[in-house]
XYZ file of C-alpha atoms in Angstrom:
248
model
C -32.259 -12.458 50.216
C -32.361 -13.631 46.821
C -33.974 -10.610 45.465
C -31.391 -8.697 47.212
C -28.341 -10.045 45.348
C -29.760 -9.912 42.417
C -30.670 -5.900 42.338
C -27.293 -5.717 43.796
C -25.319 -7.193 40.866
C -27.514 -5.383 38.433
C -26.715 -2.357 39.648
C -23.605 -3.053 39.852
C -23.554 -4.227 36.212
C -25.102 -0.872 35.267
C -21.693 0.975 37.085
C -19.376 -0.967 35.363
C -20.871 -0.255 31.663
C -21.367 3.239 32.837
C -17.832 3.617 33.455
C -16.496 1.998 30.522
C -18.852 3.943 27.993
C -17.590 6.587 30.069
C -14.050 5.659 28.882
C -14.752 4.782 25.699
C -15.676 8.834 25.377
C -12.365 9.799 26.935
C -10.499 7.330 24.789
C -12.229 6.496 21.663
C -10.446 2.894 19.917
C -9.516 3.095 16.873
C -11.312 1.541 14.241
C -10.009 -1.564 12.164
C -11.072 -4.046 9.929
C -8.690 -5.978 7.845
C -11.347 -6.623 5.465
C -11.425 -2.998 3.813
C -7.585 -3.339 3.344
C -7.105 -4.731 -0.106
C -3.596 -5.415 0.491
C -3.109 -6.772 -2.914
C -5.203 -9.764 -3.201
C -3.715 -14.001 -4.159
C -0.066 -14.525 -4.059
C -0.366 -16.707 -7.563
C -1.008 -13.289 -9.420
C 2.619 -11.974 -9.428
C 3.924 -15.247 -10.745
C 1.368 -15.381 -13.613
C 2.541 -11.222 -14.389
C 6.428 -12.408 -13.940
C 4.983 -15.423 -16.790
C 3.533 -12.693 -19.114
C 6.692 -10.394 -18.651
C 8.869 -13.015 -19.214
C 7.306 -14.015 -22.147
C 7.142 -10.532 -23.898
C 10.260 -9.432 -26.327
C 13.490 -7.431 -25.552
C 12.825 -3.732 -26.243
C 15.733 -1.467 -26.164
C 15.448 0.762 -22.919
C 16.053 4.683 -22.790
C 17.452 6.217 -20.593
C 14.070 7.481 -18.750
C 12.915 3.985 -18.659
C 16.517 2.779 -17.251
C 16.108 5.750 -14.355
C 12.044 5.145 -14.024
C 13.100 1.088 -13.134
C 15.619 1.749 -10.314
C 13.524 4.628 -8.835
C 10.399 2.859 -9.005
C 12.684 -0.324 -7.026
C 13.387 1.734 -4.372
C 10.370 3.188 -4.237
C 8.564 0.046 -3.573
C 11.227 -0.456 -0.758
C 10.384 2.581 0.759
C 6.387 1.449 0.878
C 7.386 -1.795 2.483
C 10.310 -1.077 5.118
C 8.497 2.016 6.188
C 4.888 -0.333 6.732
C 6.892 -2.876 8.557
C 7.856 -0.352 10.569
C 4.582 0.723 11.106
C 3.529 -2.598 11.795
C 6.246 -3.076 14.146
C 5.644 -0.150 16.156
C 1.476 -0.183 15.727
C 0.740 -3.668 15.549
C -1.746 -2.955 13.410
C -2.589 -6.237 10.509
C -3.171 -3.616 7.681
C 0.587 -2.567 7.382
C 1.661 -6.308 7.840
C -0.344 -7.183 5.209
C 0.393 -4.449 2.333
C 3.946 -4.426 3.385
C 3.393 -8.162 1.734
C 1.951 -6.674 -1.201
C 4.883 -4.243 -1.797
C 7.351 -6.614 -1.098
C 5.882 -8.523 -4.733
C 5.656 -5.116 -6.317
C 9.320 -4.784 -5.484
C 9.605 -8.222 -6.908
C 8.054 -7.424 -10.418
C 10.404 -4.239 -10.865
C 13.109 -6.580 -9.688
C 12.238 -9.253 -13.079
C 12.920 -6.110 -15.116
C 15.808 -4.943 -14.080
C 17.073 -8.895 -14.867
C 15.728 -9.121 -18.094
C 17.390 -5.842 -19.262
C 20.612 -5.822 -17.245
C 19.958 -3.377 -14.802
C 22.109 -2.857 -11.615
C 19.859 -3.542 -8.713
C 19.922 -0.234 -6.243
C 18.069 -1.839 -3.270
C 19.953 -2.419 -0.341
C 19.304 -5.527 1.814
C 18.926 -3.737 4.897
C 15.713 -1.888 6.170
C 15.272 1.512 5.489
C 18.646 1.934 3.832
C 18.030 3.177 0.184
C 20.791 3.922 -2.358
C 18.880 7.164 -3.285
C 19.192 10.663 -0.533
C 15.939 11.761 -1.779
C 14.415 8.450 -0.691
C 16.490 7.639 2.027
C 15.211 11.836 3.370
C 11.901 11.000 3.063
C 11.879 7.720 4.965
C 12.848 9.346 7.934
C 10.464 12.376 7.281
C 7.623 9.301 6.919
C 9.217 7.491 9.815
C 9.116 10.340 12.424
C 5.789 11.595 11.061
C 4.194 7.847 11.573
C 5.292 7.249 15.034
C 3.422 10.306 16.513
C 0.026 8.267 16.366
C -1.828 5.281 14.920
C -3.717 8.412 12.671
C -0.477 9.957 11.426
C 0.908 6.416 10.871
C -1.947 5.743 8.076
C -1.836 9.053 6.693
C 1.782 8.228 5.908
C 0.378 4.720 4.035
C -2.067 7.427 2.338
C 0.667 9.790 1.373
C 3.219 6.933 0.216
C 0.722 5.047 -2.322
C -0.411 8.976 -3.555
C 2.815 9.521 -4.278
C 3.353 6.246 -5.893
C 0.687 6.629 -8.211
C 1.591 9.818 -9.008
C 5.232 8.846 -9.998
C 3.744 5.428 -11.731
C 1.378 7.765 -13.795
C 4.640 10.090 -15.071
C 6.630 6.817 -15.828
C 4.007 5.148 -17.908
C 4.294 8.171 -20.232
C 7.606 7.758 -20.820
C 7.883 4.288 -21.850
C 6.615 2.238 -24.850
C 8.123 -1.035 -23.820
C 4.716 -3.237 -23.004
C 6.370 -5.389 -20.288
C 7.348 -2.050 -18.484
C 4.281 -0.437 -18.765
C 2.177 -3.836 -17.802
C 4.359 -3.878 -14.939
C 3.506 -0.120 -13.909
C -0.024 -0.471 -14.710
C -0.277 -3.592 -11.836
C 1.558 -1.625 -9.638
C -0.819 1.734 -10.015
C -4.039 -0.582 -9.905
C -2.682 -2.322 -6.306
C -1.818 1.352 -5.031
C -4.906 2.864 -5.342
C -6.147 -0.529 -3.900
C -4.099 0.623 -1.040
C -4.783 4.077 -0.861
C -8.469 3.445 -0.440
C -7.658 0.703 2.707
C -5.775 3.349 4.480
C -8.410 6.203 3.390
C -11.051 3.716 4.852
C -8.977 3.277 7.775
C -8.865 7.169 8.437
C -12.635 7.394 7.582
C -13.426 5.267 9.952
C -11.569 6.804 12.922
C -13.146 10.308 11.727
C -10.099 11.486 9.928
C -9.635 12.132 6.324
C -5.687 12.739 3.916
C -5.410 15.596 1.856
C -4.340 14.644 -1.119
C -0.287 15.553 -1.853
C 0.680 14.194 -5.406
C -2.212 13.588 -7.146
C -4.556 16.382 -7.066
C -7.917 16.286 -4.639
C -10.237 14.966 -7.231
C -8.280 12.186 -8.342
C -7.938 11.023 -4.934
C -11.580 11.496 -4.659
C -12.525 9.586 -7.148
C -9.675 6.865 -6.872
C -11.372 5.961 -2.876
C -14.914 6.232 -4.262
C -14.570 3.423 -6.504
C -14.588 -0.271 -6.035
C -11.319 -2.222 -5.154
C -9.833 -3.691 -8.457
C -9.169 -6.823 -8.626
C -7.009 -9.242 -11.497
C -4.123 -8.579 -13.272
C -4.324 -5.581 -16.126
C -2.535 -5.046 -19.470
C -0.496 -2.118 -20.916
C -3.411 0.029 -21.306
C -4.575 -0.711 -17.532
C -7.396 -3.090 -18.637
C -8.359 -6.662 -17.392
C -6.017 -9.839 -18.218
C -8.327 -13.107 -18.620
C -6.280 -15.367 -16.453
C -5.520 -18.909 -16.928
C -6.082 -21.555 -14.524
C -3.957 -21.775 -11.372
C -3.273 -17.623 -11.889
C -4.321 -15.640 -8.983
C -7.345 -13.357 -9.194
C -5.879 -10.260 -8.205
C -2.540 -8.786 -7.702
């Protein structure tokens, strides 16, 4: 009788893993691990940057570096109310987390634009921006991320390729070193993004096509190591003092 039960329930063990490997190739998961995100690393980094900006003389601003601060502001909105968004709707820890990260890029643009002066454009409600170009292309980004979890981190892909992109214009068109430190963190965390959401996609047998930057920049930005630490004007590594965070 014994012997009985026992081929019994391993049979029926070997029906029920049938049937969910069966489902499993009907309805493959997708793939995540929080890990591979690099959502922007400590939280003490952007307080020792805000330190070092602080710190740095008043240079007089042009009028590209006036318009390159409040884009870039609501720029770094758009990143963050469009991945709590995704978060919301996706439940998915990687948007959560970088929509942390943009929220202290935001931040940093925001010490500029009080050290010089500036007006602040960002509006205190989610995924209402000052700018129509913006404000277009959060509902393009919106629409285009709800269609699937895939879609959703192609859009993550496509925002920090077009952030690098426009951070890579500015930084030609300013010699004021707390603007372009500022820039150069903010480039160095989005291609930390870009390769989390690339990594997401390769991992769920999908790849992004690069937009802004061309294909072998993007190729080269996601096969290279996550950067970590804060950088200088020039994009190179800031020794950091005790209690600083290691990355940003």
């Amino acid at each position: 009788m014994k012997g009985g039960y026992v081929v019994k329930t391993t049979k029926l063990f070997i029906l029920i893993t049938g049937l969910a490997f069966s489902i499993c190739l009907l309805f493959p998961p997708i793939i995540t691990d929080a890990r591979m995100h690099g959502a922007g690393g400590m939280r003490g980094g952007e307080l020792g940057l805000s330190t070092i900006v602080d710190d740095l003389p008043y240079q007089k601003l042009s009028k590209e570096e006036k318009a390159g601060l409040i884009k870039m502001r609501e720029e770094e909105k758009l990143a963050r109310d469009v991945y709590k968004n995704m978060s919301e709707h996706w439940n998915l820890r990687i948007f959560t987390q970088i929509a942390f990260s943009e929220q202290r890029h935001m931040d940093a643009i925001k010490s500029l634009l009080d050290k010089y002066g500036l007006a602040d454009p960002a509006l205190a409600t989610v995924g209402l921006f000052t700018s129509p170009e913006i404000q277009e292309l959060y509902n393009t980004l919106i629409k285009q991320g709800s269609k699937s979890l895939i879609d959703a981190l192609k859009v993550g892909a496509t925002i920090e390729d077009l952030d690098i992109k426009d951070l890579q214009d500015l930084l030609k068109q300013t010699d004021n070193t707390d603007i372009k430190i500022v820039y150069q963190n903010l480039a160095k965390g989005s291609r930390n993004h870009l390769r989390a959401f690339t990594s997401q996609l390769s991992m769920n047998r999908a790849r992004y096509k690069a937009q802004y930057l061309s294909p072998a920049e993007v190729e080269s930005i996601i096969n290279s190591p996550r950067e970590r630490g804060m950088v200088d004007e020039n994009g190179k590594p800031i020794p950091l003092k005790r209690g600083q965070g290691r990355s940003w």
